[in-house]
CSV table of C-alpha atoms in Angstrom, one decimal:
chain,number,residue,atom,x,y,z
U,300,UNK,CA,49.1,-116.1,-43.2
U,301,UNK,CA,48.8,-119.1,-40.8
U,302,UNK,CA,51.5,-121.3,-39.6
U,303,UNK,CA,51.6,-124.7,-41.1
U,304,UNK,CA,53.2,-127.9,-40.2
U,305,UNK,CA,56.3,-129.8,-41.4
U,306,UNK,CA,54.3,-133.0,-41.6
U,307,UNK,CA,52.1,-130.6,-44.0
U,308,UNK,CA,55.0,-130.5,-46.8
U,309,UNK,CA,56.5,-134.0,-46.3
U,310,UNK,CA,57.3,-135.8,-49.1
U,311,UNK,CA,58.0,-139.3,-49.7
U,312,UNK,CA,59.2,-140.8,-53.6
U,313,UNK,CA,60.3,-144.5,-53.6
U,314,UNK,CA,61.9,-146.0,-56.4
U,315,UNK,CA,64.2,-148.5,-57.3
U,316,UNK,CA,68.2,-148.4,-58.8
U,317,UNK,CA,68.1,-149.3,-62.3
U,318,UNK,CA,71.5,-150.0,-64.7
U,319,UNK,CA,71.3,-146.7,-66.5
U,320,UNK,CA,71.8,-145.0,-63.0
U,321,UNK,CA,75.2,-146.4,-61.8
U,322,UNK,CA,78.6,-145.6,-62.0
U,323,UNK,CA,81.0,-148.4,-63.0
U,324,UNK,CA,80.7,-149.9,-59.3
U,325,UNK,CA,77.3,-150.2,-59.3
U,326,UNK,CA,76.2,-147.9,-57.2
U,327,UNK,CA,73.6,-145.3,-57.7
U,328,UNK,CA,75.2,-142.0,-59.7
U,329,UNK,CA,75.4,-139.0,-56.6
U,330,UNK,CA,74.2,-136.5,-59.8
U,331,UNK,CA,70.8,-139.2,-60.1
U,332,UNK,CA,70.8,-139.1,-56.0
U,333,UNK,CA,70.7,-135.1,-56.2
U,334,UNK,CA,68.0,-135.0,-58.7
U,335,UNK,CA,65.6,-137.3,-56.9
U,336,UNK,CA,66.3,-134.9,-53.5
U,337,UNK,CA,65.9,-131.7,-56.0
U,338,UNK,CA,62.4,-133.4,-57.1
U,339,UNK,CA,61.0,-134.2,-53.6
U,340,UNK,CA,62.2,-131.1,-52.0
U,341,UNK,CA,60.4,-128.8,-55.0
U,342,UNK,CA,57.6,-130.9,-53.8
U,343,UNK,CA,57.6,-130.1,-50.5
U,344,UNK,CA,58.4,-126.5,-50.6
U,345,UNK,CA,55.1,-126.3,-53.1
U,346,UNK,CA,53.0,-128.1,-50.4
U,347,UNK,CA,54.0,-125.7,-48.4
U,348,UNK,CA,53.6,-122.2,-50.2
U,349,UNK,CA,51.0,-123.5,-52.7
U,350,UNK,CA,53.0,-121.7,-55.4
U,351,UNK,CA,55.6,-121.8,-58.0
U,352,UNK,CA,58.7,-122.3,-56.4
U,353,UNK,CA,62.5,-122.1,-57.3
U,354,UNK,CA,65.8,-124.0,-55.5
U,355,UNK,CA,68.1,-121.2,-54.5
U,356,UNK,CA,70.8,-123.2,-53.1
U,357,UNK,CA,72.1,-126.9,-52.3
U,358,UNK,CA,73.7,-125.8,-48.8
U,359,UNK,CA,74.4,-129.7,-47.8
U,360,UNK,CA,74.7,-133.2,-49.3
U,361,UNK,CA,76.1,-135.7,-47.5
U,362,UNK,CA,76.7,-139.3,-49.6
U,363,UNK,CA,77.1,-141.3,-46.5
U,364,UNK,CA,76.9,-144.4,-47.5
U,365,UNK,CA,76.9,-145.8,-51.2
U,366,UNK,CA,73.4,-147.2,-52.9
U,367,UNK,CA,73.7,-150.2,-54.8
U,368,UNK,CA,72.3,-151.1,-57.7
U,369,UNK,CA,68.7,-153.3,-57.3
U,370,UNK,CA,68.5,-151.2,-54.2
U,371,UNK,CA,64.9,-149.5,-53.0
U,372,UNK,CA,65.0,-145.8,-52.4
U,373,UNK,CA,62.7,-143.7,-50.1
U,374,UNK,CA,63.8,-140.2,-50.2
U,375,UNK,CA,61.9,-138.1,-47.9
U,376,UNK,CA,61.4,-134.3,-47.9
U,377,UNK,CA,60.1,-131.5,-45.5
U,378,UNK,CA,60.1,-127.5,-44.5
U,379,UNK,CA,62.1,-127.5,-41.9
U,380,UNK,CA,61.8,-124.1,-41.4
U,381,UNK,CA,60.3,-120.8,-43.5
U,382,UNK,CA,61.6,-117.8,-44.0
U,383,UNK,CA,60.0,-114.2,-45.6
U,384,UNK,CA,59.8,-116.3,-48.8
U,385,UNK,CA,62.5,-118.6,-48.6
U,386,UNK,CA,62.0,-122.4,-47.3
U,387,UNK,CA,64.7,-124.7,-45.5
U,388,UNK,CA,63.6,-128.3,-46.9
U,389,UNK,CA,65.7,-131.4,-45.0
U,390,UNK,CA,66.2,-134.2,-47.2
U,391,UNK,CA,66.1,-138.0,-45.5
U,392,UNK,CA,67.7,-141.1,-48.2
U,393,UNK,CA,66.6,-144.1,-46.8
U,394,UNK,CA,67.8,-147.5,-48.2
U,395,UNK,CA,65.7,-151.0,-47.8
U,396,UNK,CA,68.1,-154.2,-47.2
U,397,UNK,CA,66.3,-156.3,-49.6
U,398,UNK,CA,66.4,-159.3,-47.3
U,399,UNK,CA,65.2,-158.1,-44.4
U,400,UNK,CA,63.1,-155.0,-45.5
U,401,UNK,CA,64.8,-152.8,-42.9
U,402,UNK,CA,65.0,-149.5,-44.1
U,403,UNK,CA,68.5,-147.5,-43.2
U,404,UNK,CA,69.6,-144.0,-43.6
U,405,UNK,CA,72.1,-143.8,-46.1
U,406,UNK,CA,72.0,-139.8,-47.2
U,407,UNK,CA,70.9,-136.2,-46.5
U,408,UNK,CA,70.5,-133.1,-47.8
U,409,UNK,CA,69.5,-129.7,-46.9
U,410,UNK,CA,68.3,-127.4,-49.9
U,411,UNK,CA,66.6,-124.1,-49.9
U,412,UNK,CA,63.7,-123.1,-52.3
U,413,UNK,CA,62.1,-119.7,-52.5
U,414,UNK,CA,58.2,-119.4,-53.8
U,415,UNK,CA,57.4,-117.0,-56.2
U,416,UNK,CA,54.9,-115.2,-58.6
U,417,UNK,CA,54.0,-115.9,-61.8
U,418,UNK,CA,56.5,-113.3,-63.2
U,419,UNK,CA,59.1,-115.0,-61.1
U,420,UNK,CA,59.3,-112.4,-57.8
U,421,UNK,CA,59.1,-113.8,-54.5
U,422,UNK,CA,56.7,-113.9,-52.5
U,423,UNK,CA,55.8,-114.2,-48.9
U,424,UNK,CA,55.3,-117.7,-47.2
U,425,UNK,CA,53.7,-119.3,-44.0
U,426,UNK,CA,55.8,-120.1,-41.0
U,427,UNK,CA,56.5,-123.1,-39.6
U,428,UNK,CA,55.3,-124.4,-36.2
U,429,UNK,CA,57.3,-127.8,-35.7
U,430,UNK,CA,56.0,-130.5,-33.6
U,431,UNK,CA,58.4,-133.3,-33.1
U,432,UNK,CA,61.7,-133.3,-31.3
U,433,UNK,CA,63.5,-133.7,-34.6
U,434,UNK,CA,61.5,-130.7,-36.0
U,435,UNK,CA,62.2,-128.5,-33.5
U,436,UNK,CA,65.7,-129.4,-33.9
U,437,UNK,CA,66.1,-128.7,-37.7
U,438,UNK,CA,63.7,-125.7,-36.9
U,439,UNK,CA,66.1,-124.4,-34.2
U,440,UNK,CA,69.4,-125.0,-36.5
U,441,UNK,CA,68.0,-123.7,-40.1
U,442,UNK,CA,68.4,-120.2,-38.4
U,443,UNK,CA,71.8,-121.0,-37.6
U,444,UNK,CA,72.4,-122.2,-41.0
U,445,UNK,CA,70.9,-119.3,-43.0
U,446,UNK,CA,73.1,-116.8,-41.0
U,447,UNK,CA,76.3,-118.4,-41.5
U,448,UNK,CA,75.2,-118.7,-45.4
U,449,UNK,CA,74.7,-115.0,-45.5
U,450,UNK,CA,77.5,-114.2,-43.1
U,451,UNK,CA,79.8,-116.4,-46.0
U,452,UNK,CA,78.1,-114.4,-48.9
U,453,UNK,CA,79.3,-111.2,-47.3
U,454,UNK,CA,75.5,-110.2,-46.9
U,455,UNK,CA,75.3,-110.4,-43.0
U,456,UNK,CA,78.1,-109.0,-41.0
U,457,UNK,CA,79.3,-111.5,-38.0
U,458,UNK,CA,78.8,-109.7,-35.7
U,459,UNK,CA,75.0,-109.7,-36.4
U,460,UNK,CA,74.7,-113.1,-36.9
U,461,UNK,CA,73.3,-113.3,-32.9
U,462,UNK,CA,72.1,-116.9,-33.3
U,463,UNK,CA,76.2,-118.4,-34.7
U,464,UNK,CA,77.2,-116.1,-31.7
U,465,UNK,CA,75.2,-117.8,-29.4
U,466,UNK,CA,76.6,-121.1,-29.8
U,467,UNK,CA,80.3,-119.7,-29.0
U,468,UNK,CA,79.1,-117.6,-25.6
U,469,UNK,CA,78.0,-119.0,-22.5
């Protein structure tokens, strides 16, 4: 299987706040936020796999900064990093000032989708050969991430999680 490119999944929806979405402050619903990040990073992780694939976990969401009703949203999606037949997808929210047209981050989210067969079993994925600084940097800290996840779940013991004790040892 050969290595693909972040920039291969990336996935960008844009839409705009509407009533129905808000809370009684106007601002856009975080359960409507999650669903549009669920949406772009199925997306992505089927760009990437060419299969059906499956969200395993939400292992981050971080509601930064509050989305107003009227407002334009660009959510953007991307492998950050593959696995046997799991996939790291990083989740950008970007808001547009409607003056000014400037886009600013407002969220992000990190979720993990696994590809599988038609009878629902995973199956095996291509790795990921980042190219950008960024890339390399959610590349470099997915490993991280997936160790402390399984380290949590009782599925990795500690003291094989080499990359977590990396960071603590000079």
């Amino acid at each position: 299987m050969h290595p693909k490119h972040p920039s291969e999944s990336l996935t960008i929806l844009t839409d705009l706040v509407l009533p129905s979405e808000t809370n009684p402050l106007n601002n856009l619903f975080g359960g409507e936020l999650l669903a549009r990040m669920d949406r772009a990073a199925s997306i992505a992780a089927r760009r990437h796999s060419r299969r059906i694939t499956v969200t395993a976990s939400v292992n981050h969401v971080a509601f930064n900064r509050a989305i107003p009703l009227g407002s334009v949203v660009t959510v953007e999606a991307k492998v950050s990093r593959s696995f046997r037949s799991s996939m790291e997808i990083f989740i950008d929210v970007w808001v547009e000032d409607r003056e000014s047209g400037i886009k600013n981050k407002a969220n992000e989210a990190i979720y993990t989708f696994v590809a599988v067969d038609d009878t629902g079993r995973p199956v095996e994925v291509a790795p990921i050969i980042p190219e950008t600084e960024l890339e390399k940097q959610r590349y470099d800290a997915a490993l991280r991430r997936k160790q402390l996840s399984l380290v949590l779940a009782g599925k990795m013991k500690p003291s094989e999680a080499t990359e977590l004790k990396a960071l603590f040892i000079s």
